[in-house]
Amino acid sequence: GAVVSQHPSWVICKSGTSVKIECRSLDFQATTMFWYRQFPKQSLMLMATSNEGSKATYEQGVEKDKFLINHASLTLSTLTVTSAHPEDSSFYICSAEKTGSYEQYFGPGTRLTVT
Amino acid sequence: AQSVAQPEDQVNVAEGNPLTVKCTYSVSGNPYLFWYVQYPNRGLQFLLKYITGDNLVKGSYGFEAEFNKSQTSFHLKKPSALVSDSALYFCAVRDRRNDYKLSFGAGTTVTVRA
């Protein structure tokens, strides 16, 4: 298989603090990972494309200084939500593409609640 | 630009009846097409994909989909639905010329009643 994990699965933080979410490909290497945001009963919105060893590519309207992405290895990408606010509360999902498969494998998601 | 339309927010069927979830797409070039399923508070699970070849694609859990280039559609089907098929289904497209980026439809909630 091709398994992607995320940690933590859920997190509650106070407004103004920062939260780091990890995304790992457990049994394959991924030069490219993706970060999505999903609001309740809505579709996935691509936030950014994370490339190993280089800067992430952010979608229009996504603040790169607020959502810091680091892809330090072929199996790990991290998303840090800096100075979180209640409106950042959401379900964050990462995915990784297995080379040659054309398909993205998704993590189980992280539920972020900012109080 | 690429986009996906899922015209039905909800689909309700009785267990044992056929299930169809509709999807149409728009891309500049040739598409890669995917179906994913999402259960509450979970990530997406891959069901099937069309890359090339036979227009009828068979996937996980008895699902299949047919690629129709003239109608730009990729409808998901299952001959006999189960209550456990109740979930949120997403169609997604990737333009072969637009590296990696997937565009998702709005999703269709499927409810299968016993």
PDB file of C-alpha atoms in Angstrom:
ATOM      1  CA  GLY A   1       0.000   0.000   0.000  1.00  0.00           C
ATOM      2  CA  ALA A   2       0.846   3.648   0.229  1.00  0.00           C
ATOM      3  CA  VAL A   3       0.159   5.047   3.657  1.00  0.00           C
ATOM      4  CA  VAL A   4       0.242   8.659   4.724  1.00  0.00           C
ATOM      5  CA  SER A   5       0.018   9.624   8.363  1.00  0.00           C
ATOM      6  CA  GLN A   6      -0.696  12.922  10.047  1.00  0.00           C
ATOM      7  CA  HIS A   7       0.053  14.056  13.538  1.00  0.00           C
ATOM      8  CA  PRO A   8      -1.704  15.186  15.574  1.00  0.00           C
ATOM      9  CA  SER A   9      -5.158  13.993  14.585  1.00  0.00           C
ATOM     10  CA  TRP A  10      -6.699  16.828  16.511  1.00  0.00           C
ATOM     11  CA  VAL A  11      -5.402  19.843  18.378  1.00  0.00           C
ATOM     12  CA  ILE A  12      -6.879  22.683  20.374  1.00  0.00           C
ATOM     13  CA  CYS A  13      -4.807  25.806  20.804  1.00  0.00           C
ATOM     14  CA  LYS A  14      -5.261  29.329  22.087  1.00  0.00           C
ATOM     15  CA  SER A  15      -5.486  32.303  19.826  1.00  0.00           C
ATOM     16  CA  GLY A  16      -2.057  33.747  19.073  1.00  0.00           C
ATOM     17  CA  THR A  17      -0.124  30.528  19.464  1.00  0.00           C
ATOM     18  CA  SER A  18       1.435  28.425  16.707  1.00  0.00           C
ATOM     19  CA  VAL A  19       0.636  24.845  15.807  1.00  0.00           C
ATOM     20  CA  LYS A  20       2.705  22.374  13.796  1.00  0.00           C
ATOM     21  CA  ILE A  21       1.119  19.530  11.848  1.00  0.00           C
ATOM     22  CA  GLU A  22       3.245  16.702  10.491  1.00  0.00           C
ATOM     23  CA  CYS A  23       2.574  14.682   7.359  1.00  0.00           C
ATOM     24  CA  ARG A  24       4.559  11.520   6.711  1.00  0.00           C
ATOM     25  CA  SER A  25       4.616   9.024   3.885  1.00  0.00           C
ATOM     26  CA  LEU A  26       5.233   5.781   5.736  1.00  0.00           C
ATOM     27  CA  ASP A  27       6.157   3.312   3.020  1.00  0.00           C
ATOM     28  CA  PHE A  28       7.153   5.389   0.041  1.00  0.00           C
ATOM     29  CA  GLN A  29       9.124   8.468  -0.830  1.00  0.00           C
ATOM     30  CA  ALA A  30       7.314  11.598  -1.907  1.00  0.00           C
ATOM     31  CA  THR A  31       9.119  14.468  -3.552  1.00  0.00           C
ATOM     32  CA  THR A  32       5.844  16.362  -3.569  1.00  0.00           C
ATOM     33  CA  MET A  33       3.231  16.660  -0.853  1.00  0.00           C
ATOM     34  CA  PHE A  34       0.108  18.746  -0.749  1.00  0.00           C
ATOM     35  CA  TRP A  35      -1.760  20.570   1.973  1.00  0.00           C
ATOM     36  CA  TYR A  36      -5.509  21.026   1.814  1.00  0.00           C
ATOM     37  CA  ARG A  37      -8.051  22.723   3.994  1.00  0.00           C
ATOM     38  CA  GLN A  38     -11.599  21.516   4.319  1.00  0.00           C
ATOM     39  CA  PHE A  39     -14.514  23.341   5.884  1.00  0.00           C
ATOM     40  CA  PRO A  40     -17.506  21.386   7.196  1.00  0.00           C
ATOM     41  CA  LYS A  41     -19.466  19.700   4.421  1.00  0.00           C
ATOM     42  CA  GLN A  42     -17.330  21.366   1.784  1.00  0.00           C
ATOM     43  CA  SER A  43     -14.745  20.291  -0.696  1.00  0.00           C
ATOM     44  CA  LEU A  44     -10.996  20.300  -0.273  1.00  0.00           C
ATOM     45  CA  MET A  45      -9.186  23.516  -1.009  1.00  0.00           C
ATOM     46  CA  LEU A  46      -5.565  23.203  -2.043  1.00  0.00           C
ATOM     47  CA  MET A  47      -3.458  25.497   0.101  1.00  0.00           C
ATOM     48  CA  ALA A  48       0.030  24.716  -1.119  1.00  0.00           C
ATOM     49  CA  THR A  49       2.288  22.267  -2.857  1.00  0.00           C
ATOM     50  CA  SER A  50       5.282  21.197  -0.808  1.00  0.00           C
ATOM     51  CA  ASN A  51       8.441  20.231  -2.671  1.00  0.00           C
ATOM     52  CA  GLU A  52      11.283  18.425  -0.983  1.00  0.00           C
ATOM     53  CA  GLY A  53      14.307  20.640  -0.638  1.00  0.00           C
ATOM     54  CA  SER A  54      12.704  23.765  -2.035  1.00  0.00           C
ATOM     55  CA  LYS A  55      10.146  26.389  -1.181  1.00  0.00           C
ATOM     56  CA  ALA A  56       6.481  25.548  -1.177  1.00  0.00           C
ATOM     57  CA  THR A  57       4.163  26.871  -3.843  1.00  0.00           C
ATOM     58  CA  TYR A  58       1.143  28.573  -2.348  1.00  0.00           C
ATOM     59  CA  GLU A  59      -2.247  28.943  -3.960  1.00  0.00           C
ATOM     60  CA  GLN A  60      -3.682  32.349  -4.525  1.00  0.00           C
ATOM     61  CA  GLY A  61      -5.096  33.847  -1.370  1.00  0.00           C
ATOM     62  CA  VAL A  62      -3.126  31.644   1.026  1.00  0.00           C
ATOM     63  CA  GLU A  63      -0.802  33.603   3.308  1.00  0.00           C
ATOM     64  CA  LYS A  64       2.604  31.985   3.162  1.00  0.00           C
ATOM     65  CA  ASP A  65       3.793  33.793   6.282  1.00  0.00           C
ATOM     66  CA  LYS A  66       0.878  32.416   8.213  1.00  0.00           C
ATOM     67  CA  PHE A  67       0.976  28.865   6.899  1.00  0.00           C
ATOM     68  CA  LEU A  68       4.617  27.854   6.948  1.00  0.00           C
ATOM     69  CA  ILE A  69       5.464  24.697   5.055  1.00  0.00           C
ATOM     70  CA  ASN A  70       8.682  22.752   5.326  1.00  0.00           C
ATOM     71  CA  HIS A  71       9.510  19.615   3.349  1.00  0.00           C
ATOM     72  CA  ALA A  72      12.815  18.607   4.834  1.00  0.00           C
ATOM     73  CA  SER A  73      12.918  15.006   3.673  1.00  0.00           C
ATOM     74  CA  LEU A  74      11.318  12.675   1.153  1.00  0.00           C
ATOM     75  CA  THR A  75       8.923  11.377   3.787  1.00  0.00           C
ATOM     76  CA  LEU A  76       8.051  14.391   5.898  1.00  0.00           C
ATOM     77  CA  SER A  77       6.305  17.694   5.330  1.00  0.00           C
ATOM     78  CA  THR A  78       5.159  20.021   8.092  1.00  0.00           C
ATOM     79  CA  LEU A  79       2.558  22.770   8.151  1.00  0.00           C
ATOM     80  CA  THR A  80       2.868  25.381  10.873  1.00  0.00           C
ATOM     81  CA  VAL A  81      -0.083  27.650  11.496  1.00  0.00           C
ATOM     82  CA  THR A  82       1.465  30.745  13.016  1.00  0.00           C
ATOM     83  CA  SER A  83      -0.358  33.163  15.318  1.00  0.00           C
ATOM     84  CA  ALA A  84      -3.502  31.107  15.002  1.00  0.00           C
ATOM     85  CA  HIS A  85      -6.914  32.753  15.118  1.00  0.00           C
ATOM     86  CA  PRO A  86     -10.368  31.207  15.497  1.00  0.00           C
ATOM     87  CA  GLU A  87     -10.953  31.573  11.757  1.00  0.00           C
ATOM     88  CA  ASP A  88      -8.038  29.182  11.178  1.00  0.00           C
ATOM     89  CA  SER A  89     -10.076  26.429  12.797  1.00  0.00           C
ATOM     90  CA  SER A  90     -10.550  23.809  10.154  1.00  0.00           C
ATOM     91  CA  PHE A  91      -9.763  20.284   9.015  1.00  0.00           C
ATOM     92  CA  TYR A  92      -6.311  20.140   7.430  1.00  0.00           C
ATOM     93  CA  ILE A  93      -5.470  17.235   5.158  1.00  0.00           C
ATOM     94  CA  CYS A  94      -2.172  16.385   3.537  1.00  0.00           C
ATOM     95  CA  SER A  95      -1.478  14.117   0.617  1.00  0.00           C
ATOM     96  CA  ALA A  96       1.547  12.688  -1.120  1.00  0.00           C
ATOM     97  CA  GLU A  97       2.012  11.455  -4.628  1.00  0.00           C
ATOM     98  CA  LYS A  98       3.792   8.183  -5.173  1.00  0.00           C
ATOM     99  CA  THR A  99       6.131   8.540  -8.102  1.00  0.00           C
ATOM    100  CA  GLY A 100       4.603   7.080 -11.266  1.00  0.00           C
ATOM    101  CA  SER A 101       1.215   6.318  -9.753  1.00  0.00           C
ATOM    102  CA  TYR A 102      -0.528   9.545 -10.773  1.00  0.00           C
ATOM    103  CA  GLU A 103      -2.616   9.354  -7.646  1.00  0.00           C
ATOM    104  CA  GLN A 104      -2.394  11.165  -4.374  1.00  0.00           C
ATOM    105  CA  TYR A 105      -2.574   9.293  -1.101  1.00  0.00           C
ATOM    106  CA  PHE A 106      -4.255  11.215   1.667  1.00  0.00           C
ATOM    107  CA  GLY A 107      -3.562  11.446   5.339  1.00  0.00           C
ATOM    108  CA  PRO A 108      -6.368  11.044   7.885  1.00  0.00           C
ATOM    109  CA  GLY A 109      -6.535  14.769   8.535  1.00  0.00           C
ATOM    110  CA  THR A 110      -5.946  17.064  11.496  1.00  0.00           C
ATOM    111  CA  ARG A 111      -8.792  18.881  13.188  1.00  0.00           C
ATOM    112  CA  LEU A 112      -7.562  22.256  14.429  1.00  0.00           C
ATOM    113  CA  THR A 113      -9.660  24.265  16.864  1.00  0.00           C
ATOM    114  CA  VAL A 114      -8.442  27.711  17.892  1.00  0.00           C
ATOM    115  CA  THR A 115     -10.099  29.136  20.985  1.00  0.00           C
TER     116      THR A 115
ATOM    117  CA  ALA B   1      -8.022  26.097 -15.896  1.00  0.00           C
ATOM    118  CA  GLN B   2      -9.448  22.805 -14.748  1.00  0.00           C
ATOM    119  CA  SER B   3     -12.651  22.192 -12.857  1.00  0.00           C
ATOM    120  CA  VAL B   4     -15.007  19.486 -11.726  1.00  0.00           C
ATOM    121  CA  ALA B   5     -18.756  19.590 -11.280  1.00  0.00           C
ATOM    122  CA  GLN B   6     -20.781  17.234  -9.161  1.00  0.00           C
ATOM    123  CA  PRO B   7     -24.333  18.340  -9.884  1.00  0.00           C
ATOM    124  CA  GLU B   8     -25.980  16.525  -6.994  1.00  0.00           C
ATOM    125  CA  ASP B   9     -25.338  17.513  -3.388  1.00  0.00           C
ATOM    126  CA  GLN B  10     -27.086  14.382  -2.189  1.00  0.00           C
ATOM    127  CA  VAL B  11     -27.996  10.990  -3.552  1.00  0.00           C
ATOM    128  CA  ASN B  12     -30.360   8.706  -1.684  1.00  0.00           C
ATOM    129  CA  VAL B  13     -30.871   5.074  -2.620  1.00  0.00           C
ATOM    130  CA  ALA B  14     -32.238   1.938  -1.038  1.00  0.00           C
ATOM    131  CA  GLU B  15     -29.863  -0.853  -0.170  1.00  0.00           C
ATOM    132  CA  GLY B  16     -29.534  -3.289  -3.037  1.00  0.00           C
ATOM    133  CA  ASN B  17     -30.414  -0.702  -5.674  1.00  0.00           C
ATOM    134  CA  PRO B  18     -27.937   0.708  -8.190  1.00  0.00           C
ATOM    135  CA  LEU B  19     -25.981   3.760  -7.141  1.00  0.00           C
ATOM    136  CA  THR B  20     -24.771   6.476  -9.509  1.00  0.00           C
ATOM    137  CA  VAL B  21     -22.838   9.592  -8.544  1.00  0.00           C
ATOM    138  CA  LYS B  22     -22.375  12.070 -11.364  1.00  0.00           C
ATOM    139  CA  CYS B  23     -19.248  13.990 -12.315  1.00  0.00           C
ATOM    140  CA  THR B  24     -18.330  16.193 -15.247  1.00  0.00           C
ATOM    141  CA  TYR B  25     -15.003  17.866 -15.783  1.00  0.00           C
ATOM    142  CA  SER B  26     -13.268  20.579 -17.737  1.00  0.00           C
ATOM    143  CA  VAL B  27      -9.582  20.564 -18.616  1.00  0.00           C
ATOM    144  CA  SER B  28      -7.435  22.059 -21.340  1.00  0.00           C
ATOM    145  CA  GLY B  29      -5.739  18.818 -22.269  1.00  0.00           C
ATOM    146  CA  ASN B  30      -6.302  15.148 -21.536  1.00  0.00           C
ATOM    147  CA  PRO B  31      -7.473  14.397 -18.015  1.00  0.00           C
ATOM    148  CA  TYR B  32      -6.506  12.122 -15.232  1.00  0.00           C
ATOM    149  CA  LEU B  33      -9.726  11.400 -13.301  1.00  0.00           C
ATOM    150  CA  PHE B  34     -10.219  10.114  -9.786  1.00  0.00           C
ATOM    151  CA  TRP B  35     -12.904   9.199  -7.297  1.00  0.00           C
ATOM    152  CA  TYR B  36     -12.351   9.406  -3.556  1.00  0.00           C
ATOM    153  CA  VAL B  37     -14.615   8.624  -0.620  1.00  0.00           C
ATOM    154  CA  GLN B  38     -14.559  10.346   2.755  1.00  0.00           C
ATOM    155  CA  TYR B  39     -16.073   9.096   5.980  1.00  0.00           C
ATOM    156  CA  PRO B  40     -16.811  11.563   8.822  1.00  0.00           C
ATOM    157  CA  ASN B  41     -13.699  13.169  10.303  1.00  0.00           C
ATOM    158  CA  ARG B  42     -11.444  11.083   8.125  1.00  0.00           C
ATOM    159  CA  GLY B  43      -9.137  11.700   5.215  1.00  0.00           C
ATOM    160  CA  LEU B  44      -9.914  10.662   1.673  1.00  0.00           C
ATOM    161  CA  GLN B  45      -9.776   7.070   0.522  1.00  0.00           C
ATOM    162  CA  PHE B  46      -8.940   6.322  -3.092  1.00  0.00           C
ATOM    163  CA  LEU B  47     -11.618   4.416  -5.019  1.00  0.00           C
ATOM    164  CA  LEU B  48     -10.472   4.392  -8.625  1.00  0.00           C
ATOM    165  CA  LYS B  49      -8.767   6.331 -11.366  1.00  0.00           C
ATOM    166  CA  TYR B  50      -8.743   6.758 -15.127  1.00  0.00           C
ATOM    167  CA  ILE B  51      -5.394   7.447 -16.671  1.00  0.00           C
ATOM    168  CA  THR B  52      -5.591   5.879 -20.111  1.00  0.00           C
ATOM    169  CA  GLY B  53      -6.893   2.762 -21.829  1.00  0.00           C
ATOM    170  CA  ASP B  54     -10.256   1.130 -21.229  1.00  0.00           C
ATOM    171  CA  ASN B  55     -12.977   3.686 -20.569  1.00  0.00           C
ATOM    172  CA  LEU B  56     -14.584   1.481 -17.923  1.00  0.00           C
ATOM    173  CA  VAL B  57     -12.547   1.492 -14.768  1.00  0.00           C
ATOM    174  CA  LYS B  58     -13.123  -0.876 -11.879  1.00  0.00           C
ATOM    175  CA  GLY B  59     -12.110   0.111  -8.386  1.00  0.00           C
ATOM    176  CA  SER B  60     -12.396  -0.705  -4.726  1.00  0.00           C
ATOM    177  CA  TYR B  61     -15.498  -1.996  -2.924  1.00  0.00           C
ATOM    178  CA  GLY B  62     -17.334  -2.917  -6.133  1.00  0.00           C
ATOM    179  CA  PHE B  63     -17.327   0.596  -7.580  1.00  0.00           C
ATOM    180  CA  GLU B  64     -16.704   1.385 -11.217  1.00  0.00           C
ATOM    181  CA  ALA B  65     -16.686   4.482 -13.377  1.00  0.00           C
ATOM    182  CA  GLU B  66     -16.904   5.154 -17.081  1.00  0.00           C
ATOM    183  CA  PHE B  67     -14.841   7.790 -18.803  1.00  0.00           C
ATOM    184  CA  ASN B  68     -16.854   9.492 -21.530  1.00  0.00           C
ATOM    185  CA  LYS B  69     -14.706  11.923 -23.464  1.00  0.00           C
ATOM    186  CA  SER B  70     -17.486  13.328 -25.647  1.00  0.00           C
ATOM    187  CA  GLN B  71     -19.636  14.132 -22.635  1.00  0.00           C
ATOM    188  CA  THR B  72     -16.640  15.008 -20.431  1.00  0.00           C
ATOM    189  CA  SER B  73     -18.088  12.822 -17.718  1.00  0.00           C
ATOM    190  CA  PHE B  74     -16.774  10.290 -15.252  1.00  0.00           C
ATOM    191  CA  HIS B  75     -19.793   8.973 -13.345  1.00  0.00           C
ATOM    192  CA  LEU B  76     -19.273   6.614 -10.431  1.00  0.00           C
ATOM    193  CA  LYS B  77     -21.466   3.530 -10.253  1.00  0.00           C
ATOM    194  CA  LYS B  78     -22.161   0.546  -8.081  1.00  0.00           C
ATOM    195  CA  PRO B  79     -24.658  -2.118  -9.154  1.00  0.00           C
ATOM    196  CA  SER B  80     -25.942  -2.882  -5.663  1.00  0.00           C
ATOM    197  CA  ALA B  81     -25.475  -0.320  -2.903  1.00  0.00           C
ATOM    198  CA  LEU B  82     -24.782  -1.151   0.726  1.00  0.00           C
ATOM    199  CA  VAL B  83     -25.643   0.844   3.831  1.00  0.00           C
ATOM    200  CA  SER B  84     -21.897   1.031   4.478  1.00  0.00           C
ATOM    201  CA  ASP B  85     -21.474   2.961   1.202  1.00  0.00           C
ATOM    202  CA  SER B  86     -23.066   5.967   2.888  1.00  0.00           C
ATOM    203  CA  ALA B  87     -20.357   8.635   2.797  1.00  0.00           C
ATOM    204  CA  LEU B  88     -19.147  11.758   1.009  1.00  0.00           C
ATOM    205  CA  TYR B  89     -17.814  11.151  -2.496  1.00  0.00           C
ATOM    206  CA  PHE B  90     -15.443  13.426  -4.366  1.00  0.00           C
ATOM    207  CA  CYS B  91     -14.578  13.443  -8.027  1.00  0.00           C
ATOM    208  CA  ALA B  92     -11.219  14.977  -8.934  1.00  0.00           C
ATOM    209  CA  VAL B  93      -9.398  15.859 -12.123  1.00  0.00           C
ATOM    210  CA  ARG B  94      -5.842  16.581 -13.001  1.00  0.00           C
ATOM    211  CA  ASP B  95      -4.796  18.108 -16.289  1.00  0.00           C
ATOM    212  CA  ARG B  96      -1.904  16.069 -17.616  1.00  0.00           C
ATOM    213  CA  ARG B  97      -0.133  19.285 -18.446  1.00  0.00           C
ATOM    214  CA  ASN B  98      -0.658  20.793 -14.990  1.00  0.00           C
ATOM    215  CA  ASP B  99       1.781  18.882 -12.871  1.00  0.00           C
ATOM    216  CA  TYR B 100       0.313  17.261  -9.777  1.00  0.00           C
ATOM    217  CA  LYS B 101      -2.473  19.681  -8.987  1.00  0.00           C
ATOM    218  CA  LEU B 102      -5.834  18.039  -8.309  1.00  0.00           C
ATOM    219  CA  SER B 103      -9.097  19.905  -8.560  1.00  0.00           C
ATOM    220  CA  PHE B 104     -11.991  18.506  -6.566  1.00  0.00           C
ATOM    221  CA  GLY B 105     -15.699  18.659  -7.070  1.00  0.00           C
ATOM    222  CA  ALA B 106     -17.920  19.950  -4.286  1.00  0.00           C
ATOM    223  CA  GLY B 107     -18.736  16.443  -3.167  1.00  0.00           C
ATOM    224  CA  THR B 108     -21.874  14.321  -3.135  1.00  0.00           C
ATOM    225  CA  THR B 109     -23.297  12.884   0.041  1.00  0.00           C
ATOM    226  CA  VAL B 110     -24.579   9.382  -0.526  1.00  0.00           C
ATOM    227  CA  THR B 111     -27.118   7.921   1.855  1.00  0.00           C
ATOM    228  CA  VAL B 112     -28.078   4.287   1.463  1.00  0.00           C
ATOM    229  CA  ARG B 113     -31.141   3.324   3.506  1.00  0.00           C
ATOM    230  CA  ALA B 114     -31.715  -0.161   4.746  1.00  0.00           C
TER     231      ALA B 114
END
